[in-house]
Short mmCIF file of C-alpha atoms and ligand atoms in Angstrom, two decimals:
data_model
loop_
_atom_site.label_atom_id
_atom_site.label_comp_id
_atom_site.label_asym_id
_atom_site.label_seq_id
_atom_site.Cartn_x
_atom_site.Cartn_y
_atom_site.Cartn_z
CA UNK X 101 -22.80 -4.13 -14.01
CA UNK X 102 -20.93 -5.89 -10.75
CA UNK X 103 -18.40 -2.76 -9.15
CA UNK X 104 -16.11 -3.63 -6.74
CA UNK X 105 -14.58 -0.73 -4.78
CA UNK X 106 -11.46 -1.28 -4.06
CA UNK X 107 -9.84 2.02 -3.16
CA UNK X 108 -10.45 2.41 0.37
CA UNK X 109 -7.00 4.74 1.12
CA UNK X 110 -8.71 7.36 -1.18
CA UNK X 111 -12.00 7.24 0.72
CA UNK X 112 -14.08 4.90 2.20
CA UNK X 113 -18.15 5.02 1.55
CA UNK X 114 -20.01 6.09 4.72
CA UNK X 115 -21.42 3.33 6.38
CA UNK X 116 -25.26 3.30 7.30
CA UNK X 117 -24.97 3.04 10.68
CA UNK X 118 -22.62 6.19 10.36
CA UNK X 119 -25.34 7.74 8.21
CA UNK X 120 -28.55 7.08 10.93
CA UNK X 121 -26.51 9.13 13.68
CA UNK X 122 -25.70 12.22 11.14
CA UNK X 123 -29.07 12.91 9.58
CA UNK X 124 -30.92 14.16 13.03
CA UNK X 125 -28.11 16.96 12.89
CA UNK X 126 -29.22 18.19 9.52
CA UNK X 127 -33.30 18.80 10.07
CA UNK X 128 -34.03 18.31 13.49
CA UNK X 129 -31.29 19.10 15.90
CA UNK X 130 -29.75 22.13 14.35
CA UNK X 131 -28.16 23.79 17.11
CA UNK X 132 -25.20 25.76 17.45
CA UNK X 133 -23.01 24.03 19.89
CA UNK X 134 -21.91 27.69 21.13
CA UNK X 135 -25.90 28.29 22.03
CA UNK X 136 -26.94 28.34 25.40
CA UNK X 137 -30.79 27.42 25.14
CA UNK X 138 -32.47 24.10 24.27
CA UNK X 139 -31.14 23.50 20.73
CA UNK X 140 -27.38 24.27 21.37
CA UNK X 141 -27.07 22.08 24.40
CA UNK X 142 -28.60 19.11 22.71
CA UNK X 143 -25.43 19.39 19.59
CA UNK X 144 -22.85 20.34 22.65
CA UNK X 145 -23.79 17.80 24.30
CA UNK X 146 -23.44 15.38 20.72
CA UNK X 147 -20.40 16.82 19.82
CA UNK X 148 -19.00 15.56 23.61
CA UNK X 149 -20.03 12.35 22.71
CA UNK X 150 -18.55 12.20 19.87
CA UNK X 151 -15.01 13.42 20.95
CA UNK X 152 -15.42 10.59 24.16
CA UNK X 153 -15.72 7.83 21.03
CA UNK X 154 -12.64 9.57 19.13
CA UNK X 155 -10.48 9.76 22.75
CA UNK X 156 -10.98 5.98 22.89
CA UNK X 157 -9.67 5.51 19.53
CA UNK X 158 -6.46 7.32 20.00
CA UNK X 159 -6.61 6.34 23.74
CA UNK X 160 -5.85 9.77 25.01
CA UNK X 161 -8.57 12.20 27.09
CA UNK X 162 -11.42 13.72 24.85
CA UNK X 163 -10.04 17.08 26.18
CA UNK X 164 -7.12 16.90 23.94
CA UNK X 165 -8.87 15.93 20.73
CA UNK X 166 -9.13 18.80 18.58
CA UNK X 167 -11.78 18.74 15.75
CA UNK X 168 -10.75 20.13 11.79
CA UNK X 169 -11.54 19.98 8.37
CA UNK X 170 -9.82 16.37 7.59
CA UNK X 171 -6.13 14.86 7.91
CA UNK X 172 -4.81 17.66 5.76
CA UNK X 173 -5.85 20.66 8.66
CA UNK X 174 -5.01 18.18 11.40
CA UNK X 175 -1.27 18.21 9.69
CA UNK X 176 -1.18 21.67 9.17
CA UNK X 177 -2.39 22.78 12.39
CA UNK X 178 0.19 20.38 13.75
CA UNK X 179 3.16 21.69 12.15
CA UNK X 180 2.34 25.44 11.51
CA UNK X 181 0.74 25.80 15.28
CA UNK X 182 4.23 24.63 16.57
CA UNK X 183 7.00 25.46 14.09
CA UNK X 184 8.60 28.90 13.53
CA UNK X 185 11.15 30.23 11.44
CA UNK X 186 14.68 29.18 12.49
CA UNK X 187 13.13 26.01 13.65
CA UNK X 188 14.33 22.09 12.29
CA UNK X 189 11.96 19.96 11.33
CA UNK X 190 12.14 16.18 10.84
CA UNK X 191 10.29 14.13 8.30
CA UNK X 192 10.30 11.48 5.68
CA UNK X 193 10.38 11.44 1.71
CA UNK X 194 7.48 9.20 2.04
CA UNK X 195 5.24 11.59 3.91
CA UNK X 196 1.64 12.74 2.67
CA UNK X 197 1.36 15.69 0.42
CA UNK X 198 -0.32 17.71 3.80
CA UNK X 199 2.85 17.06 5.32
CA UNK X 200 5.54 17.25 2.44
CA UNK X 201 3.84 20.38 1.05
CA UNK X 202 3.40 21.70 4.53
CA UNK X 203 7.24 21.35 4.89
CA UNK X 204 7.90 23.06 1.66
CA UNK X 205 6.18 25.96 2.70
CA UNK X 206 7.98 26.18 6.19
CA UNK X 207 11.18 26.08 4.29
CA UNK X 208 9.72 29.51 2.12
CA UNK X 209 9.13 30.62 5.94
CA UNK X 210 13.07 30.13 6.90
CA UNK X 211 12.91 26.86 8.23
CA UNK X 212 14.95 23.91 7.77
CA UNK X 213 13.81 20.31 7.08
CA UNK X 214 15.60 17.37 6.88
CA UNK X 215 13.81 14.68 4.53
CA UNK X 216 15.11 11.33 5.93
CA UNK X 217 15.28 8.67 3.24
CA UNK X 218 13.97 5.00 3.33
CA UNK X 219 15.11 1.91 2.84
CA UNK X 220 13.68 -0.69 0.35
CA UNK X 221 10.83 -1.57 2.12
CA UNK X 222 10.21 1.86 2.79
CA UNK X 223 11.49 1.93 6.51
CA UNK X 224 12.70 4.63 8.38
CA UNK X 225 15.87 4.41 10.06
CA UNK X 226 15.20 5.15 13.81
CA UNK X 227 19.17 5.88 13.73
CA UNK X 228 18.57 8.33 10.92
CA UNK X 229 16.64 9.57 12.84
CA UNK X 230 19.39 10.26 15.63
CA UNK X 231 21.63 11.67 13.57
CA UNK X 232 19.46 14.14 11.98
CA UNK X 233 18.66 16.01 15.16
CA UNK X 234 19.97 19.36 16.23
CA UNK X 235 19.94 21.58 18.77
CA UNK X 236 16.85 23.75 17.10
CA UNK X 237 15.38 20.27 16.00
CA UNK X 238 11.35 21.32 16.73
CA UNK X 239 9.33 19.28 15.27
CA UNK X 240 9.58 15.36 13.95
CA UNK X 241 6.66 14.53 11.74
CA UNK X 242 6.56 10.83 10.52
CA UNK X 243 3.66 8.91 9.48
CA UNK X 244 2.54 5.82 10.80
CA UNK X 245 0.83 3.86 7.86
CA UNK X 246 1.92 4.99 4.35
CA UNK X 247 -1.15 5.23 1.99
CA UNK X 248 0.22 3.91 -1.27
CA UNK X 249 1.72 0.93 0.62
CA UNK X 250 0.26 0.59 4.32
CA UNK X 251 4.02 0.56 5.61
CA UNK X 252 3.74 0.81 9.36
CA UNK X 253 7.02 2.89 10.53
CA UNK X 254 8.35 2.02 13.95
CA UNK X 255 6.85 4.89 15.36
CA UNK X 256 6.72 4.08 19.24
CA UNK X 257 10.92 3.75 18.55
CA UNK X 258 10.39 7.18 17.04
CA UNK X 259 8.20 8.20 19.95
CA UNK X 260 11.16 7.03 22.49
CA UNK X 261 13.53 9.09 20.19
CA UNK X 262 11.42 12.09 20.39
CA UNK X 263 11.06 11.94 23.92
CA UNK X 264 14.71 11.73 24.98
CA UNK X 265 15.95 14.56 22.36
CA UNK X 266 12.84 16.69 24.24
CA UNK X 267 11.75 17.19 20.67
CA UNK X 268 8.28 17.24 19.68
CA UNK X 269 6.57 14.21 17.80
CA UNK X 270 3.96 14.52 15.08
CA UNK X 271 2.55 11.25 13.21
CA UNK X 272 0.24 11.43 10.41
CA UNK X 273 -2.42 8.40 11.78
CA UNK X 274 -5.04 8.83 8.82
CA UNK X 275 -4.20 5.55 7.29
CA UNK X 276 -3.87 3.63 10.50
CA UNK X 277 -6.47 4.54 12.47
CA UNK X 278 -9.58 1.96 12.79
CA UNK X 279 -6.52 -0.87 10.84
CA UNK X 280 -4.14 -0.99 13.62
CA UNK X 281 -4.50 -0.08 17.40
CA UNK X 282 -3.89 3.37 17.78
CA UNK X 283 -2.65 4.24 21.61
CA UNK X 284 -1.18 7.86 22.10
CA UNK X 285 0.83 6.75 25.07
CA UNK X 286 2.47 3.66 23.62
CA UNK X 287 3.52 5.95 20.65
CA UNK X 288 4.19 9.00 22.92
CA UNK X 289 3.35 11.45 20.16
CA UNK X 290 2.96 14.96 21.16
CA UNK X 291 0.14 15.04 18.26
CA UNK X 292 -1.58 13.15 16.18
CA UNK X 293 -3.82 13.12 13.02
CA UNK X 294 -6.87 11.22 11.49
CA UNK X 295 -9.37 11.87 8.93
CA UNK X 296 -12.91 10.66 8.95
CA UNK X 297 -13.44 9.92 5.46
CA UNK X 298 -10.23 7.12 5.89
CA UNK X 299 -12.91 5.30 8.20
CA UNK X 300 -16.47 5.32 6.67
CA UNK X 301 -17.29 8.87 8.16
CA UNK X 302 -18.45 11.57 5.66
CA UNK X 303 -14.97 13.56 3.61
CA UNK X 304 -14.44 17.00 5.75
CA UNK X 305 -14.13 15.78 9.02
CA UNK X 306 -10.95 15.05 11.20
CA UNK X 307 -9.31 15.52 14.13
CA UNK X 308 -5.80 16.47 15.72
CA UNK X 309 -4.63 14.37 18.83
CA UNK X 310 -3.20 17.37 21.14
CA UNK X 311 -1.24 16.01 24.14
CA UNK X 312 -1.99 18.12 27.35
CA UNK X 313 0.30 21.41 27.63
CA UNK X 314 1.20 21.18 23.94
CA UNK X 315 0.39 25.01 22.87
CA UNK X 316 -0.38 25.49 19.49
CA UNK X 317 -0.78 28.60 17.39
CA UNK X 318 -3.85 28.01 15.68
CA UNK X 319 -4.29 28.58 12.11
CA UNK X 320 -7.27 30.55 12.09
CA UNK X 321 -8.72 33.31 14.30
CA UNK X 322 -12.12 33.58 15.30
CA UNK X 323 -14.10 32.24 18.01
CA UNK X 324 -12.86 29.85 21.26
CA UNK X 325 -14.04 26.89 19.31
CA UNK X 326 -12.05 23.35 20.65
CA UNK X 327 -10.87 25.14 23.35
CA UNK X 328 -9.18 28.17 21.14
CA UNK X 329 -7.45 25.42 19.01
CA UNK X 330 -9.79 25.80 16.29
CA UNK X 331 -12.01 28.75 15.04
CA UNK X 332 -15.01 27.84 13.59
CA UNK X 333 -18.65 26.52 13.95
CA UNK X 334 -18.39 22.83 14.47
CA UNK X 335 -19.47 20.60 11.55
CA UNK X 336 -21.69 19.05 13.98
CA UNK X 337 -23.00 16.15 11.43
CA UNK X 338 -19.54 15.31 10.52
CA UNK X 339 -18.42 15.04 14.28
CA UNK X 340 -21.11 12.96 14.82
CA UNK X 341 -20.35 10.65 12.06
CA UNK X 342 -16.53 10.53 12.77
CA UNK X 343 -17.78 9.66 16.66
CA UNK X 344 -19.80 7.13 15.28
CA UNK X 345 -17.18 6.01 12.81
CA UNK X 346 -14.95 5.74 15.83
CA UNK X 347 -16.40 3.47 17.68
CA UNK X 348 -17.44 0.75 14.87
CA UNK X 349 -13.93 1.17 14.00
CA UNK X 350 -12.90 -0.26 17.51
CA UNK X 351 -15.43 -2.57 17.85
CA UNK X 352 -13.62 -3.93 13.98
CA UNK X 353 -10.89 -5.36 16.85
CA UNK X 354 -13.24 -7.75 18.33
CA UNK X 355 -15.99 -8.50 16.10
CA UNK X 356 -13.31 -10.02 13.21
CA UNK X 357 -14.35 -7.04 10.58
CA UNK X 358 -10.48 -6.29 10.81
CA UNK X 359 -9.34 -9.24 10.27
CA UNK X 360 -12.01 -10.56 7.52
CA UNK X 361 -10.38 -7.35 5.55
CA UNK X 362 -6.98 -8.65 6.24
CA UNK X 363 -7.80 -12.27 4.83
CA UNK X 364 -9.56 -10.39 1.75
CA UNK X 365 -6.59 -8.57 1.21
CA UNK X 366 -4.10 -11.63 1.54
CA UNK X 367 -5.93 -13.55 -0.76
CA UNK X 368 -5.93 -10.36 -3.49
CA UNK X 369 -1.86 -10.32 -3.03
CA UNK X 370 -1.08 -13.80 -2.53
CA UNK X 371 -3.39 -14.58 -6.07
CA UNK X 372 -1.75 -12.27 -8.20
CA UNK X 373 1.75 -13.62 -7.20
CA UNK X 374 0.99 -17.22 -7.72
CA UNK X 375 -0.69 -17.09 -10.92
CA UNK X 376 0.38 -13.74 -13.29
CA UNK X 377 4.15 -13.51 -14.05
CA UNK X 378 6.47 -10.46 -13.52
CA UNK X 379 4.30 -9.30 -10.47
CA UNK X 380 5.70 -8.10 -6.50
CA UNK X 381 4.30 -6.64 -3.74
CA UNK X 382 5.88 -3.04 -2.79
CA UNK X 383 7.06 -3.57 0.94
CA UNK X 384 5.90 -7.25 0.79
CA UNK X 385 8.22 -7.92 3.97
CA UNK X 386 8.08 -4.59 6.02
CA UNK X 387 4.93 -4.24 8.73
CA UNK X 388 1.38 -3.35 6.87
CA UNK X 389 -1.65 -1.88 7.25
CA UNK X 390 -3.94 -4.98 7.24
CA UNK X 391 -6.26 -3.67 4.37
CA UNK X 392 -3.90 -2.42 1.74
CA UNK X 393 -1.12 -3.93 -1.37
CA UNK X 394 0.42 -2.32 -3.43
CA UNK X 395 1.54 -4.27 -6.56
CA UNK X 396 3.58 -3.67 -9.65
CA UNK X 397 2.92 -5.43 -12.43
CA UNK X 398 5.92 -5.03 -15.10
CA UNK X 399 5.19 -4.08 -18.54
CA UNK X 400 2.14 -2.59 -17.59
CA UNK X 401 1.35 1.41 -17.31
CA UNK X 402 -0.83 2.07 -14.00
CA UNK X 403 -2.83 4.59 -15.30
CA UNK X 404 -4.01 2.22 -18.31
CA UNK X 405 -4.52 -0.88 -16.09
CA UNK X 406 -6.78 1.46 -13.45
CA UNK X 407 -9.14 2.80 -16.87
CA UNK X 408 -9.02 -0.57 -18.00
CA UNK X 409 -10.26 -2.19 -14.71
CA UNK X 410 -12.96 0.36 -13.87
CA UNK X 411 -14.23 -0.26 -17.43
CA UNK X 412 -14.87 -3.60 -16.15
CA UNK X 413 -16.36 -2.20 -12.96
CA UNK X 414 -13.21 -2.73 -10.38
CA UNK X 415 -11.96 0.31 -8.85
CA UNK X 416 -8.26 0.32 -7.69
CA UNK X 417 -5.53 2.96 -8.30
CA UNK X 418 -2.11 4.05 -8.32
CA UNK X 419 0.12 6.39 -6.46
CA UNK X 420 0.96 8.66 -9.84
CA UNK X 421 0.15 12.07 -9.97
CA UNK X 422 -0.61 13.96 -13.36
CA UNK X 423 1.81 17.25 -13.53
CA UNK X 424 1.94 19.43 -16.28
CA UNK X 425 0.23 16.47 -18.69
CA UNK X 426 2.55 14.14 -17.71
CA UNK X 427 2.23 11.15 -15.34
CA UNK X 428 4.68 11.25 -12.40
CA UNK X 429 5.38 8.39 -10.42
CA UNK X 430 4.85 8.10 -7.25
CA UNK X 431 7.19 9.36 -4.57
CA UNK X 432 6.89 6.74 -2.17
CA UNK X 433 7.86 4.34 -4.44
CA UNK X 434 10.70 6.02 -6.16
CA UNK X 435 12.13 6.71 -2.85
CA UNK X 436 12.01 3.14 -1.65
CA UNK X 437 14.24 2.55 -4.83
CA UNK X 438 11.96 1.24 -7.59
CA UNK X 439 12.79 2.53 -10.60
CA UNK X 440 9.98 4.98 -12.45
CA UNK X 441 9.30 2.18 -15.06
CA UNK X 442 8.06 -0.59 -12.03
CA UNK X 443 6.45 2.73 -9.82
CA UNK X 444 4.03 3.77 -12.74
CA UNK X 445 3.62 0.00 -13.25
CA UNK X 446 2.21 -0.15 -9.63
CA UNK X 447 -1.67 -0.82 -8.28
CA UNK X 448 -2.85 -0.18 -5.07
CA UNK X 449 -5.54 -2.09 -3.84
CA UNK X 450 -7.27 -1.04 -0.61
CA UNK X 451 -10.22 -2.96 1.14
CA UNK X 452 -13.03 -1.53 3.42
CA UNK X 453 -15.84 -2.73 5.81
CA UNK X 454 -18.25 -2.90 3.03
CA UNK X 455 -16.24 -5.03 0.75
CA UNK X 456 -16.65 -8.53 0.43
CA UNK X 457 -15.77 -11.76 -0.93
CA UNK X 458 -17.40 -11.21 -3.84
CA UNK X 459 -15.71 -7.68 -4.56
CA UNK X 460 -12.35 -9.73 -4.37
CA UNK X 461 -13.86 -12.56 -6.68
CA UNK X 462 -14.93 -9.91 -9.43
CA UNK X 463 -11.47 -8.51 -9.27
CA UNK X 464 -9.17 -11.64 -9.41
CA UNK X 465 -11.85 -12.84 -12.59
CA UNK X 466 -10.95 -9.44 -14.39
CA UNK X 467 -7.53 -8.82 -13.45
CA UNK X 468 -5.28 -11.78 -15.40
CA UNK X 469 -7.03 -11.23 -18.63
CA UNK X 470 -6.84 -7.16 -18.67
CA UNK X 471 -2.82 -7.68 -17.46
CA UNK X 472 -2.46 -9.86 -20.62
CA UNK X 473 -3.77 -8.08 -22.55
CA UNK X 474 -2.38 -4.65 -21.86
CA UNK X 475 1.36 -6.55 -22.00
CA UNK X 476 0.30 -7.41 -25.44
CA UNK X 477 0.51 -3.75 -26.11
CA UNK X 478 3.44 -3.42 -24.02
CA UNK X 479 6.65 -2.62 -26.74
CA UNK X 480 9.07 -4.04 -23.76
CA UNK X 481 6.85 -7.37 -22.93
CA UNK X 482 8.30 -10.48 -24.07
CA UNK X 483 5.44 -12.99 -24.34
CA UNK X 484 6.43 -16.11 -22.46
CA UNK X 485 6.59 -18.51 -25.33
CA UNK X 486 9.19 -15.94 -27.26
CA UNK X 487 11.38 -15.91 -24.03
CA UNK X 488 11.53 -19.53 -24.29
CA UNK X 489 13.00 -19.49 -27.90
C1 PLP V 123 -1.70 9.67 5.03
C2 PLP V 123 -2.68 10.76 4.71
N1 PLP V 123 -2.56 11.94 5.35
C3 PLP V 123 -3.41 12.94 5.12
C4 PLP V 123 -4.44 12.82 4.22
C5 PLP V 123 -5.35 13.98 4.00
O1 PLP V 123 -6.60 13.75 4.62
P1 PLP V 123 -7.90 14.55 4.14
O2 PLP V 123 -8.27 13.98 2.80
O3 PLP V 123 -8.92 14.26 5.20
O4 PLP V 123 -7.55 15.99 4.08
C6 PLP V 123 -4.59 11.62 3.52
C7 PLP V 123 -5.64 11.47 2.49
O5 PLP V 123 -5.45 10.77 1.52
C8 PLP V 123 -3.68 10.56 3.78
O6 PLP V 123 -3.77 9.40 3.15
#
């Protein structure tokens, strides 16, 4: 059977050439980057590499790139190496679960945290923004691509913000990075997190952007791994897959791989709208990720249209998350303003290097008849021809 994989913001398949670097790391160089003799040099000195590839990514020095676990330690070590209790924090209702939950937990601690709201398109107000600061303001963590809907916040206006309040700026980068230029100095984030497995390296790597003279605490204690920012034997095949990862997601800026994705995912969203009824795109007119839309389709319950696609060998998904048996929608969505009826009728599709033309032909052949056929189940769907009576 055809598959066509089109959930890319959940994880992205690792590419081959990703794949070819890694696999001399698992037999034959084995080293421990900490060893002094033959074997550990040779991984120390691929590890370096790697970081060089990730610095010209974020465009900041490979000394303040700080290897983890994935984009959930890089927020974590962000906001619990900084924040302490009395502390204000700054974030958005639209933010990650690694940063939300993160926040949750530093209110337990005796923090506070001001969630600032968006607007339909799932904006930040820079001014709301302003306001919220206080004098113990510590920390402002806003993302800069959403993963349900690719929203791009003004973040180099939040940056500017940041930097005139003397407050420290966070922003979650694991959906942007390798989609959108990423420049540390235009954004003038204090830190700044990525994940490999967002950009065709293997799932448990990442990596925290750590401007100069930022101190963190660090969240475990062990060795002086990264510098004392990060206990821990270095995944060295990971690193050398997100280094890898790095720098074929740069060269996607010049070799049209970035924008071949962005015409893919144009012609996904601008299909659906012309030819199935009751359809929109979440955040349609707001700044996007070029690889991801997120579309409701009224009538229709997510979680049946997503089971009902992959039966049919298409792979998408929505934001909802399953609590206690029941299907939440998703929080991004009901804080831009959609009611929970149009957020669990929602789809995100996200594209990747590897897809292709044909992934995006398979879908738009499958999608109109599963849609009309799931609204034929739909109690609240009125088929056109009744509407006309
Ligand atoms: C915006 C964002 N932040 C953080 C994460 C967590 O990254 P990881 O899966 O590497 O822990 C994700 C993963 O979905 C994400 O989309």
């Amino acid at each position: 059977m055809p598959r066509a994989y089109l959930d890319n913001n959940a994880t992205t398949p690792v590419l081959p050439e990703v794949l070819a670097v890694m696999q001399p790391f698992f037999g034959e160089h084995f080293g421990n980057a900490s060893s002094s003799h033959h074997h550990g040099q040779e991984t120390r000195a691929a590890l370096e590499r790697a970081r060089e590839s990730v610095a010209v990514l974020l465009s900041c020095r490979a000394s303040e790139v700080v290897f983890t676990s994935g984009g959930t330690e890089a927020d974590n070590l962000a906001i619990f190496g900084l924040v302490k209790a009395g502390d204000h924090v700054v974030t958005s209702t639209i933010e990650h679960h690694a940063v939300l939950n993160a926040c949750k937990r530093l209110e337990e601690m005796g923090c506070e945290v001001t969630y600032l709201p968006v607007d339909g398109q799932a904006l930040v107000n820079p001014d709301d923004l302003k306001r919220a600061l206080r004098p113990n303001t510590k920390l402002i963590s806003i993302m800069m691509a959403n993963n349900e809907t690719g929203v791009l916040q003004s973040v180099a206006e939040i940056g500017k913000i940041a930097k005139e309040a003397d407050v420290y700026f966070h922003t979650d980068a694991v959906q942007s990075a390798g989609k959108v230029p990423v420049n540390v100095a235009d954004i003038q984030c204090d830190l700044l997190s990525i994940s490999g497995h967002k950009i065709h390296a293997p799932q448990g790597i990442g990596a925290l952007y750590v401007r100069k003279g930022t101190l963190l605490q660090p969240l475990f204690y062990g060795g002086r791994h990264e510098r004392s920012r990060r206990a821990g034997t270095e995944n060295v095949p990971g690193i050398v897959g997100l280094g890898k990862a790095a720098e074929l997601a740069m060269r996607g800026f010049t070799d049209g791989s970035v924008a071949k994705i962005a015409d893919l995912r144009d012609q996904i969203q601008n299909t659906i709208t012309e030819s199935i009824e009751l359809v929109g795109v979440n955040s349609g007119r707001a700044p996007r990720a070029p690889n991801t839309t997120n579309i409701y389709f009224d009538c229709i319950e997510g979680e049946a249209m997503v089971i009902a696609l992959d039966l049919k060998g298409v792979a998408v998904s929505t934001g909802a998350a399953c609590s206690s048996g029941a299907i939440e929608p998703s929080h991004v969505l009901t804080a831009m303003g959609l009611s929970a009826d149009r957020a669990r009728a929602s789809i995100r599709f996200s594209l990747g290097k590897q897809n292709t033309s044909e992934d995006v032909d398979l879908l738009l052949e499958m999608l109109p008849g599963t849609v009309a056929r799931l609204r034929e189940l739909s109690p609240v769907y009125n088929r056109p021809a009744e509407k006309t009576l």
